[in-house]
Short mmCIF file of C-alpha atoms in Angstrom, two decimals:
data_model
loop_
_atom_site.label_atom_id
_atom_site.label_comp_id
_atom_site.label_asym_id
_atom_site.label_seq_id
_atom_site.Cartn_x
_atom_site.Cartn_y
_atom_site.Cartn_z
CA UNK Y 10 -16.22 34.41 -1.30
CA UNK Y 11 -13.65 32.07 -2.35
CA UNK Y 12 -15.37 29.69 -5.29
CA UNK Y 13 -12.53 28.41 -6.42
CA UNK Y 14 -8.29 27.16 -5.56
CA UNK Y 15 -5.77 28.66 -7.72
CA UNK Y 16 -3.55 25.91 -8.72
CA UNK Y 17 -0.97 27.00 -6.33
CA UNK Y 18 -3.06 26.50 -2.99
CA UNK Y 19 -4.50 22.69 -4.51
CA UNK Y 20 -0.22 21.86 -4.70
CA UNK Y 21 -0.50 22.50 -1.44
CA UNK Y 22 -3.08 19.47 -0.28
CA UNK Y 23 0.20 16.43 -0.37
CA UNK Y 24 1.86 19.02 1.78
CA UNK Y 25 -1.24 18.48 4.63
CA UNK Y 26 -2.07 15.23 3.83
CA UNK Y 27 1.48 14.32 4.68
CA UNK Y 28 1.79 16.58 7.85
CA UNK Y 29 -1.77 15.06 9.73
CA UNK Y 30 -0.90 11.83 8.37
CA UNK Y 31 2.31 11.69 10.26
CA UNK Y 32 0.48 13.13 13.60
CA UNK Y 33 -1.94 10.01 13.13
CA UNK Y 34 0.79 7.75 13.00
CA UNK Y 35 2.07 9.20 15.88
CA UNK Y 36 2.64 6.22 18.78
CA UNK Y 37 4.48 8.34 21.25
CA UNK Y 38 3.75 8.00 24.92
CA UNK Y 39 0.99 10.47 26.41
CA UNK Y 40 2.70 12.75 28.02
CA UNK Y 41 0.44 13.02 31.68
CA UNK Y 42 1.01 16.65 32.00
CA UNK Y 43 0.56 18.03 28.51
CA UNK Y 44 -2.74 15.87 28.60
CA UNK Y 45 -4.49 17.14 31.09
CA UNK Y 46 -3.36 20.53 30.21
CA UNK Y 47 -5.04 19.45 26.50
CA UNK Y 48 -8.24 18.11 28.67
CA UNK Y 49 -8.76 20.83 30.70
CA UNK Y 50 -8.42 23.31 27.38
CA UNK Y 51 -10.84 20.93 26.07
CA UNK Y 52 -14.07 20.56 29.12
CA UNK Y 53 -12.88 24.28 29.60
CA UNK Y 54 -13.29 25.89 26.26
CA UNK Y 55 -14.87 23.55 24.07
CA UNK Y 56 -17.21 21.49 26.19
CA UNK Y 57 -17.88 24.99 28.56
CA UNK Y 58 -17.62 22.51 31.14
CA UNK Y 59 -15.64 22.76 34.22
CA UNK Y 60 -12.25 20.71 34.65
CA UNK Y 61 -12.05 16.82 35.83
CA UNK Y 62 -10.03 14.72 37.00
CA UNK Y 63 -8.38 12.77 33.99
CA UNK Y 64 -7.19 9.02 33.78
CA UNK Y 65 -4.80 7.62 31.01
CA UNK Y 66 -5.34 4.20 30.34
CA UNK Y 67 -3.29 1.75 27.90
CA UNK Y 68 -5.92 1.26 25.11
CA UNK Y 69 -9.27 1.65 24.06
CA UNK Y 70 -10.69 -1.64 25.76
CA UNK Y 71 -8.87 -0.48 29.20
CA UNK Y 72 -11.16 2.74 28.62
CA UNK Y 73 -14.19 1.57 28.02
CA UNK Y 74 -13.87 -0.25 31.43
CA UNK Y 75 -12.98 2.12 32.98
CA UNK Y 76 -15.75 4.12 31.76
CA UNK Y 77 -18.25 1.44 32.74
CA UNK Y 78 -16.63 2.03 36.64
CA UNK Y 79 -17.21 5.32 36.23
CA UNK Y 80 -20.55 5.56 35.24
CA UNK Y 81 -21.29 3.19 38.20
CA UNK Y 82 -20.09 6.14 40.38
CA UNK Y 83 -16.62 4.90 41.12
CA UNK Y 84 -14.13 7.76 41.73
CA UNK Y 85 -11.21 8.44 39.29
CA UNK Y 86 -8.19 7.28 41.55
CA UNK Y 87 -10.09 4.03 41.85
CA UNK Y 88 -10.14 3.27 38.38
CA UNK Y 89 -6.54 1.66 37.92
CA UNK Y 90 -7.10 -0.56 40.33
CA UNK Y 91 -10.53 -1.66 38.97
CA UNK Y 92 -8.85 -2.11 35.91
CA UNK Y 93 -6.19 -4.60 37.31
CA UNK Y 94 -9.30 -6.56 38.97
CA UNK Y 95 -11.34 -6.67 36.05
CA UNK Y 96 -8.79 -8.48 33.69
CA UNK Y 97 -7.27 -10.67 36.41
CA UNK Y 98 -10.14 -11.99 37.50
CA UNK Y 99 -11.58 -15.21 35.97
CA UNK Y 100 -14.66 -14.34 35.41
CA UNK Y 101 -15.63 -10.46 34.84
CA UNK Y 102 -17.03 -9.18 38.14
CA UNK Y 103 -19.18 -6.54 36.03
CA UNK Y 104 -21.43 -6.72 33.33
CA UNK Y 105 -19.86 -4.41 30.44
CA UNK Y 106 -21.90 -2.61 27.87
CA UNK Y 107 -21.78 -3.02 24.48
CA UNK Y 108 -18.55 -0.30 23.36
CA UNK Y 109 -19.69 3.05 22.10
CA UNK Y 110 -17.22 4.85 19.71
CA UNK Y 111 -15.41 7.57 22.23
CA UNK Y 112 -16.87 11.26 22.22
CA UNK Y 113 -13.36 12.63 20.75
CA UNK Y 114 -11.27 10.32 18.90
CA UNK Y 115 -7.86 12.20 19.07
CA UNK Y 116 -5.14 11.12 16.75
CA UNK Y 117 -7.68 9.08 14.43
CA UNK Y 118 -9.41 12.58 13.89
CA UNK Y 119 -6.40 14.06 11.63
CA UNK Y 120 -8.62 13.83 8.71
CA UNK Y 121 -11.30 16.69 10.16
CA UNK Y 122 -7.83 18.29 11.46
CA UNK Y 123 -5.96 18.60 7.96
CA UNK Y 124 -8.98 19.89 6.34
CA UNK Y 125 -9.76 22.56 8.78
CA UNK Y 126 -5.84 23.23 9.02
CA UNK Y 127 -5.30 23.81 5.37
CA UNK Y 128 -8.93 26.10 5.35
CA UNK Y 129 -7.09 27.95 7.90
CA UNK Y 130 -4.03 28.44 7.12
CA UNK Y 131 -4.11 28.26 2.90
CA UNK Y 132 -7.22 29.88 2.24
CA UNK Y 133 -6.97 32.49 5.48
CA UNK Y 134 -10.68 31.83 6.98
CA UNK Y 135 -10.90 34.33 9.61
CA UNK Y 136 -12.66 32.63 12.27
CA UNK Y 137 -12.81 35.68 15.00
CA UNK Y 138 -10.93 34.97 18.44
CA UNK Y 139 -13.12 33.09 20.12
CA UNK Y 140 -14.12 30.56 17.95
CA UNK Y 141 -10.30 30.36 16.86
CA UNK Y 142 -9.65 29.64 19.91
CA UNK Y 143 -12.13 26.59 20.44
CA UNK Y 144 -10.69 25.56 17.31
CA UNK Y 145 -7.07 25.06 18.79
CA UNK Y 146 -7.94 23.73 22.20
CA UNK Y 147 -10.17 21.21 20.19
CA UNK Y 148 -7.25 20.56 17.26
CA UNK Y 149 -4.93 19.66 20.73
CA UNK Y 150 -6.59 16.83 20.96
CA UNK Y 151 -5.42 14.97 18.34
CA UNK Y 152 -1.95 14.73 20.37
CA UNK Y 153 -4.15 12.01 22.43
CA UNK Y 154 -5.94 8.52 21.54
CA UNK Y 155 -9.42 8.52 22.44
CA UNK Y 156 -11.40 10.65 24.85
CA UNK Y 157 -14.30 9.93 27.12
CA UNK Y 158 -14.86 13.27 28.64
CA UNK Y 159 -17.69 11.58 31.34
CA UNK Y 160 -18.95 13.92 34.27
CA UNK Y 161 -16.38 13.50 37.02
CA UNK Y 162 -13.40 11.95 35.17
CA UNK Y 163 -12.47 12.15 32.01
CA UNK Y 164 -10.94 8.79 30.76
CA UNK Y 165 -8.46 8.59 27.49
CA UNK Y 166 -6.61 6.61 25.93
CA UNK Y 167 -2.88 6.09 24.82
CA UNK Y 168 -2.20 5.79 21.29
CA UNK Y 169 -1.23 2.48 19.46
CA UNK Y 170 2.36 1.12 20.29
CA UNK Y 171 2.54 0.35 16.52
CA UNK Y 172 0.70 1.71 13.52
CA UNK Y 173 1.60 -0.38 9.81
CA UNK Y 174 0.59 0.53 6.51
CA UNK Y 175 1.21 -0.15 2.68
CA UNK Y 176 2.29 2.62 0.49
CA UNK Y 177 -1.17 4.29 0.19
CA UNK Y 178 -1.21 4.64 4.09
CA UNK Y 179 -3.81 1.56 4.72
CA UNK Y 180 -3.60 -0.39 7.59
CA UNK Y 181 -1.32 -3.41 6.54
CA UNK Y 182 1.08 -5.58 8.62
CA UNK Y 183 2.48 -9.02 6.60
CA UNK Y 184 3.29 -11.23 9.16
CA UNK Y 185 2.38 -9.41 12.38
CA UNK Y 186 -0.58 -7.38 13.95
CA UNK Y 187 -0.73 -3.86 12.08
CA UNK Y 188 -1.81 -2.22 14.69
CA UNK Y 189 -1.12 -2.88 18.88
CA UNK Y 190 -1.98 -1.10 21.89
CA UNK Y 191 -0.19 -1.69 25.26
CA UNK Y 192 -1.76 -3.01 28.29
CA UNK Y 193 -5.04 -5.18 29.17
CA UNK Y 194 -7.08 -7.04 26.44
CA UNK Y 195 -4.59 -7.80 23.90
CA UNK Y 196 -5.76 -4.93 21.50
CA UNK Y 197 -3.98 -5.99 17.90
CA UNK Y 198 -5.79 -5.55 14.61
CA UNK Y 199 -4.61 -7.15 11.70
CA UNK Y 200 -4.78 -5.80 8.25
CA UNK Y 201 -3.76 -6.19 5.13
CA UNK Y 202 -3.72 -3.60 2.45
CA UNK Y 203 -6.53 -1.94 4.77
CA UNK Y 204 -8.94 -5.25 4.85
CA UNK Y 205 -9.29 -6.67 8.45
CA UNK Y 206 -8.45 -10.19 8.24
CA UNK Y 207 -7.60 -13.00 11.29
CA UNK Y 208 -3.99 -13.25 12.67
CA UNK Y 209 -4.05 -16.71 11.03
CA UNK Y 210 -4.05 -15.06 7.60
CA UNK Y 211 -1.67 -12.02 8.56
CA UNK Y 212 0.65 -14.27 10.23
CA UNK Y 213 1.09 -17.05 8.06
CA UNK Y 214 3.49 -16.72 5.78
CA UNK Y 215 2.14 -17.38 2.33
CA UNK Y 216 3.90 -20.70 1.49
CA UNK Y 217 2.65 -22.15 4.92
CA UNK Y 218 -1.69 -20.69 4.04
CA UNK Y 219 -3.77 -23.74 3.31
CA UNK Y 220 -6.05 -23.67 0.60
CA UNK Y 221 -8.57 -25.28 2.82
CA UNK Y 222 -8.61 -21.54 4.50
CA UNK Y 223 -9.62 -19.74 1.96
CA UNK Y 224 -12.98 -21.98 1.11
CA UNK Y 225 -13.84 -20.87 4.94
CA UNK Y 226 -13.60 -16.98 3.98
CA UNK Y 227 -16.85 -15.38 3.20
CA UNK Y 228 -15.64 -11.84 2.43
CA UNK Y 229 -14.79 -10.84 -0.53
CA UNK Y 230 -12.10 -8.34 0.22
CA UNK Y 231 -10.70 -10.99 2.78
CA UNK Y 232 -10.40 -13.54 0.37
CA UNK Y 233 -8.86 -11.03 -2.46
CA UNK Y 234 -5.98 -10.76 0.52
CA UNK Y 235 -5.38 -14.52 0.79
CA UNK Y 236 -5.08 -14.85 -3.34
CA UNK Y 237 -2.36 -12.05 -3.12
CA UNK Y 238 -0.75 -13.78 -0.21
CA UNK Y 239 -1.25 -17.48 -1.38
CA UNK Y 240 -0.37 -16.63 -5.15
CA UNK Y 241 -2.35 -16.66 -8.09
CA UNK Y 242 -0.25 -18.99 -9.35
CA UNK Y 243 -0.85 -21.71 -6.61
CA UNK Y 244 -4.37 -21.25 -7.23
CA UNK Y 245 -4.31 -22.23 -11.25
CA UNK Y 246 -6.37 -25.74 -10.48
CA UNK Y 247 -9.51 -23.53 -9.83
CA UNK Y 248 -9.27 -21.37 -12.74
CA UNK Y 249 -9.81 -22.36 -16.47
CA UNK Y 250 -7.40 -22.44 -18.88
CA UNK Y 251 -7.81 -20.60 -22.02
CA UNK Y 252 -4.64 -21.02 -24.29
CA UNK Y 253 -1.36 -22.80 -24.14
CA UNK Y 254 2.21 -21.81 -25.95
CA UNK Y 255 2.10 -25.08 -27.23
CA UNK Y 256 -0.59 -23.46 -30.13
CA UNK Y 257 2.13 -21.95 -30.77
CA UNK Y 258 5.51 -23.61 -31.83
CA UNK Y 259 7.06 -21.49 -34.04
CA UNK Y 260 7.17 -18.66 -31.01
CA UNK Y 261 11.03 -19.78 -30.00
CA UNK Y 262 10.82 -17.45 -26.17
CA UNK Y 263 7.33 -18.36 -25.96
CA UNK Y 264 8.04 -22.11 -25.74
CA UNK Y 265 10.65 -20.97 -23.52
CA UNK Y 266 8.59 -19.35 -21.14
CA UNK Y 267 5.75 -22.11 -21.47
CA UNK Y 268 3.41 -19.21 -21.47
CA UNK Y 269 -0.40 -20.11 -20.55
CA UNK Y 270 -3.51 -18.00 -20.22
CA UNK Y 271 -5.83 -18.75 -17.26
CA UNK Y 272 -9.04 -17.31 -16.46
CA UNK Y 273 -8.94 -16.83 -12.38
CA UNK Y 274 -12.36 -14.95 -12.23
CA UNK Y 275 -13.11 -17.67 -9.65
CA UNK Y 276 -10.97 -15.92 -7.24
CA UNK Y 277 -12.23 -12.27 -7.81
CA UNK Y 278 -15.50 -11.22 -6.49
CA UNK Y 279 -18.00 -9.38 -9.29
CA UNK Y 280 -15.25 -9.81 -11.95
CA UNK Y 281 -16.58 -12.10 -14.61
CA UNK Y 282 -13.47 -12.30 -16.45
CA UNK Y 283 -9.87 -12.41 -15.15
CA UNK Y 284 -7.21 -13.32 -17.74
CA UNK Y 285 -3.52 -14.19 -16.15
CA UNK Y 286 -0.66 -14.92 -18.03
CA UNK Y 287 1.47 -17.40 -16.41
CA UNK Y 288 5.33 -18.11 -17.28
CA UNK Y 289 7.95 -19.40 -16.21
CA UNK Y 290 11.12 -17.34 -14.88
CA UNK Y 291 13.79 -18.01 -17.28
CA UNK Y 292 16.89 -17.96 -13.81
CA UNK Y 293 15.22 -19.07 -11.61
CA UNK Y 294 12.56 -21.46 -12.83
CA UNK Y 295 9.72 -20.25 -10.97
CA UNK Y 296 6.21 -19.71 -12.24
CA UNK Y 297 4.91 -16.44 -12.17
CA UNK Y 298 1.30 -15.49 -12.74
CA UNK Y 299 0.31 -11.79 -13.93
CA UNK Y 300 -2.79 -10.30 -14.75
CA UNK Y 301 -3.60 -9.27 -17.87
CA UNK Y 302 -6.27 -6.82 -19.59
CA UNK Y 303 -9.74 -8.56 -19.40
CA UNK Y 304 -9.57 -8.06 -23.16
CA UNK Y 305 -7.16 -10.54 -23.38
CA UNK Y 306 -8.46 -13.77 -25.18
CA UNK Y 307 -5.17 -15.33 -26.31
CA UNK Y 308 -1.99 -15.16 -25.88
CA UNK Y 309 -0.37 -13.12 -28.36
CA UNK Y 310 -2.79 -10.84 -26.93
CA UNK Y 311 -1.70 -11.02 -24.05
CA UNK Y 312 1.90 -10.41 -24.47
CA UNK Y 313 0.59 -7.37 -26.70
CA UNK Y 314 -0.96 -5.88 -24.05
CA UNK Y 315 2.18 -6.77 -21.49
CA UNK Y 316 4.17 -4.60 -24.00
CA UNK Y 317 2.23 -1.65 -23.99
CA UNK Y 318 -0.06 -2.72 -27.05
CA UNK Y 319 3.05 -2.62 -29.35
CA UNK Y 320 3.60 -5.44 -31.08
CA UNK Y 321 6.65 -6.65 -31.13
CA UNK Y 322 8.78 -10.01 -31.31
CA UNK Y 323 10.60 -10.94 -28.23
CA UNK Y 324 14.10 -12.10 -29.30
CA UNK Y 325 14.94 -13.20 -25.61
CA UNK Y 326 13.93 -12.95 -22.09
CA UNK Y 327 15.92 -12.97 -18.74
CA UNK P 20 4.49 -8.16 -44.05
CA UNK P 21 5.55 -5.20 -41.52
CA UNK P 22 8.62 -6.09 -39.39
CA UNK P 23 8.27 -6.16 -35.57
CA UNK P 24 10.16 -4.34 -33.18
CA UNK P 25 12.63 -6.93 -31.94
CA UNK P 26 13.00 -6.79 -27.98
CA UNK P 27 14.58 -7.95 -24.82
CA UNK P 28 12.61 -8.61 -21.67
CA UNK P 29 14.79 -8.09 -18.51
CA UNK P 30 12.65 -8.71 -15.75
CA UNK P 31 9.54 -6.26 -16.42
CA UNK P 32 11.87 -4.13 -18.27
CA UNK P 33 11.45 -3.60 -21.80
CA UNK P 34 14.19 -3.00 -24.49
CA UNK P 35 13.84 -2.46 -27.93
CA UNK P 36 16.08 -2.76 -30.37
CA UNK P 37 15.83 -0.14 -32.86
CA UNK P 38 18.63 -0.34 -35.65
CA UNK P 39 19.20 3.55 -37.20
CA UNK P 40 16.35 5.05 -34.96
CA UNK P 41 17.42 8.85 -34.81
CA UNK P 42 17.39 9.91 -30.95
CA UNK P 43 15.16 12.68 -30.57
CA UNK P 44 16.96 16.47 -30.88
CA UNK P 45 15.44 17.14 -27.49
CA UNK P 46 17.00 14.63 -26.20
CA UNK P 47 19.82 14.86 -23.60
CA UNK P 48 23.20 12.75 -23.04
CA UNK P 49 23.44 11.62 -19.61
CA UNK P 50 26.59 11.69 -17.89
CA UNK P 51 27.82 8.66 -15.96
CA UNK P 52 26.63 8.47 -12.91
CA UNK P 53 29.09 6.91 -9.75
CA UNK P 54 27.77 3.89 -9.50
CA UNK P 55 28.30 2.89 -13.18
CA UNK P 56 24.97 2.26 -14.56
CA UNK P 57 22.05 3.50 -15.51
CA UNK P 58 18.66 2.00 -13.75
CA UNK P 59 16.28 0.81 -16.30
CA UNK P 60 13.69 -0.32 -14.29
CA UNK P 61 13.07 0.26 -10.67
CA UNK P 62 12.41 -2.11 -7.92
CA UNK P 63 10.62 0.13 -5.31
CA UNK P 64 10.18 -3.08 -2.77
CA UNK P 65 13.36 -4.86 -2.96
CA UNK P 66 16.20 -2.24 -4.12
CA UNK P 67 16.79 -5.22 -7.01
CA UNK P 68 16.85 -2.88 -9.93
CA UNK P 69 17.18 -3.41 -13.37
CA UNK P 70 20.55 -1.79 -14.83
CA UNK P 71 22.79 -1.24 -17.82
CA UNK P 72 26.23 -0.24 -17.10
CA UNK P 73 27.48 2.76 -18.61
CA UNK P 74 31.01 1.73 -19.95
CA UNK P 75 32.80 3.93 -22.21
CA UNK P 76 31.40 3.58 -25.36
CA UNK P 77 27.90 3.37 -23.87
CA UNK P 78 25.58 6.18 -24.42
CA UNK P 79 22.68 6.70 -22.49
CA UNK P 80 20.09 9.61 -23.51
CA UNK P 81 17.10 11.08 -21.37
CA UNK P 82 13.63 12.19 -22.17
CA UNK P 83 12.65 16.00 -21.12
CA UNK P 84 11.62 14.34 -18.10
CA UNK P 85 15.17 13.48 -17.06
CA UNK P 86 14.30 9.90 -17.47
CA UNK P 87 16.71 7.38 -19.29
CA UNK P 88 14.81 6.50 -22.96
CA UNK P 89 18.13 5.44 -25.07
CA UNK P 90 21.06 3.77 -25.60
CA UNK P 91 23.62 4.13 -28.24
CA UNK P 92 26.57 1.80 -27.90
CA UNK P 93 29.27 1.35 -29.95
CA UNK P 94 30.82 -1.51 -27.48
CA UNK P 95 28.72 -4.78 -25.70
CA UNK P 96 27.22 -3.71 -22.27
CA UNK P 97 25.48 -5.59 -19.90
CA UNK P 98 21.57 -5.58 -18.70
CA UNK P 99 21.39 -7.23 -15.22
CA UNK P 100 19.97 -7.04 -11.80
CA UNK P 101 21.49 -5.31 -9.14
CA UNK P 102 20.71 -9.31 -7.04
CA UNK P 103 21.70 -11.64 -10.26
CA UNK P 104 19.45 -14.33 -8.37
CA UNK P 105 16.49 -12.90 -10.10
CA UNK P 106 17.67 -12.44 -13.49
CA UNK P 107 20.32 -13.80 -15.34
CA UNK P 108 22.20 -11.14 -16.95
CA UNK P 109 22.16 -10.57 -20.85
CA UNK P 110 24.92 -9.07 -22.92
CA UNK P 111 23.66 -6.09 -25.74
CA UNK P 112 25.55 -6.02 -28.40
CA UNK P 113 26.21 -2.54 -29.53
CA UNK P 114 23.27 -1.00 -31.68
CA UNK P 115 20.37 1.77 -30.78
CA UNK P 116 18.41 0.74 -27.64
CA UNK P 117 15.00 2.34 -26.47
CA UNK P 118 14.47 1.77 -22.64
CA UNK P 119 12.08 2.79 -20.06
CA UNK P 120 9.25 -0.20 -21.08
CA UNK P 121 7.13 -2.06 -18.39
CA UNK P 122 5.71 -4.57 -18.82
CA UNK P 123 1.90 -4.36 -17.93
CA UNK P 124 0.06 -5.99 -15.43
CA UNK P 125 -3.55 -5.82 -14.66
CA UNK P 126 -4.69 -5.59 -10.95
CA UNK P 127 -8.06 -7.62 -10.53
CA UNK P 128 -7.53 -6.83 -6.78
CA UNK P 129 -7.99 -3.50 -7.22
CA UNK P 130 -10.72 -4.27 -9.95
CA UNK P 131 -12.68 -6.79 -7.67
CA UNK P 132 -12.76 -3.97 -4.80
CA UNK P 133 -13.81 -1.58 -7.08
CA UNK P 134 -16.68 -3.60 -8.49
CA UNK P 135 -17.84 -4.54 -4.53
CA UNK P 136 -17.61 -0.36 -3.73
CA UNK P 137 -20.17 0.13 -6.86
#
């Protein structure tokens, strides 16, 4: 029984977070063929089910439409044109039930995927053939969006036309929907730094947000996302100021930089301190706002702890 | 009284001025690279990078971990940015440098999720 990794197989985990999170990202078309061969393998061998036939729609919405139809008992070749009638009409001719999160969920399952793939392959789990197999016919789907394997038809989805993230893989799109789908219902999502947020506040750019906005936001993380986008430093009248260079005239680049400590815990939920430092850009004369160490009660302080805790006298500053 | 470290903020780059410092035996000369300087501090977002140029005369020594930790010049170089609309760019007069320091910011975003997640 393995009870531990040797440090050799745990360098290996960037190697398979990196490979499934590229096959999440993965926008490309749905192949028709290659998914219903991944379908059938699927009802076949997983489900122990026999085949269907299989629709591709554009996005999630489109599917769960068209698994409302087919529920009803319409026939898979009908579907499409269902579809077409349902969002072109004026007013929905069915009643839709509330969406339930799809049986399979195909390229958003690459988390499951990478951790069975690296137990696998790393650490050699010997899984006999036919389980193996089940294991690869279900580890296919992930090549697909979502899947609503119903009795007669099984419905699924293409993947996102676009997928944006930030550098730790969140969902995150400045100035644009992070994530679109193709086809009926206008499926975008927008994100920032992996907080859903309205297109108003994704969209905006940040010199254009109005204050007035952010008294309207309720959530906490959504309201952290307008303070990064608005700037801290726009947002000084609602914090407190603490201490001032001018307490300090014999500090020549201090003057310089009119340094001021704020505390901006207004704008952070559950923090009951939040020192910033603000200055003022030496070229190009604009103010910049920076956090600083909640231990931070002044400002040589501050500038200690912007140096690394050393202290140290700054002779000039560009 | 004890005498501060004099230094030079570039930017969020840090450089210390440190008068008959001994550079570390372990330490390595770098050789100049193509593009004539040496990055000081990064800009990941914008490619607007902190630099010193490596003129002759201009020494530049790395840590074990291959990054750039001092300067020894015998002749004036030249910290700027890579963009000069950022940062004006300062003349060093020649001395014994040590590099690599960033300034420190605190991230109440990530604090403020943190504290909601507890």
């Amino acid at each position: 029984m393995i009870t531990e990794l040797l440090p050799e197989q745990e360098a290996l985990f960037p190697v398979y977070v990196q490979k499934w999170t590229d096959i999440g990202k993965n926008t490309d078309r749905l192949d028709p063929e290659e998914t219903r061969a991944i379908v059938h393998d699927f009802q076949e061998i997983v489900l122990l089910r026999a085949k269907t036939p299989v629709v591709i729609v554009e996005n999630p919405i489109e599917a769960w439409i068209a698994c409302n139809y087919a529920v009803m008992g319409h026939a898979a070749e009908e579907l499409p044109g269902l579809l077409k009638e349902y969002f072109e009409a004026e007013e929905p001719p069915i009643q839709v039930a509330s969406p339930v999160f799809p049986y399979q969920e195909g390229s958003f399952s690459t988390a499951i995927f990478s951790y069975y793939d690296y137990i696998l392959t790393e650490l050699k789990l010997d899984l006999g053939e036919e389980l193996r197999k089940r294991y690869e016919a279900w580890e296919r789907t992930s090549k697909l969006g979502f899947i609503y394997p119903l009795d007669n038809v099984c419905i699924v989805s293409q993947k996102p036309l676009e997928i944006h993230t930030d550098e730790e893989q969140r969902l995150h799109r400045d100035g644009g929907p992070a994530l679109t789908y193709a086809g009926y219902g206008d499926f975008q999502i927008f994100s920032l730094h992996g907080t859903r947020v309205e297109r108003y506040l994704a969209e905006t750019p940040g010199e254009q947000l109005d204050l007035a906005y952010y008294h309207t936001l309720k959530n906490a993380d959504q309201k952290a996302e307008f303070v990064r986008k608005y700037g801290v430093e726009r947002m000084l009248g609602l914090g407190k100021k603490i201490d001032s260079f001018e307490n300090y005239p014999d500090e020549e680049w201090w003057q310089r930089s009119e340094y001021e400590l704020w505390d901006m815990a207004c704008l952070f939920e559950n923090v009951p301190y939040a020192p910033h430092l603000k200055m003022l850009n030496q070229t190009t004369k604009i103010w910049h706002v920076e956090g600083v160490s909640p231990e931070c009660r002044s400002i040589p302080q501050a500038i200690n702890f912007r140096l690394g805790g050393e202290n140290m006298k700054i002779v000039d500053i560009a | 009284m004890e005498q501060k470290i004099e230094a030079s903020l570039h930017g969020e780059a840090i450089i210390k001025n440190m008068p008959g410092m001994k550079i570390p035996a372990t330490a390595k000369l770098r050789k100049p690279s193509k593009e004539g300087y040496v990055i000081v501090a990064p800009s990941e977002e914008k490619g607007n990078h902190h630099v010193i140029d490596m003129l002759p005369g201009v020494e530049i020594y790395e840590d074990e971990m291959g990054r750039p930790r001092w300067m020894v010049n015998t002749v004036e170089t030249q910290v700027r940015c890579l963009h000069q609309d950022r940062h004006d760019t300062r003349t060093l007069p020649p001395g014994t440098w040590e590099l690599g320091g960033i300034q420190q910011e605190y991230d109440f975003f990530a604090e403020a999720k943190r504290n909601v997640a507890d």
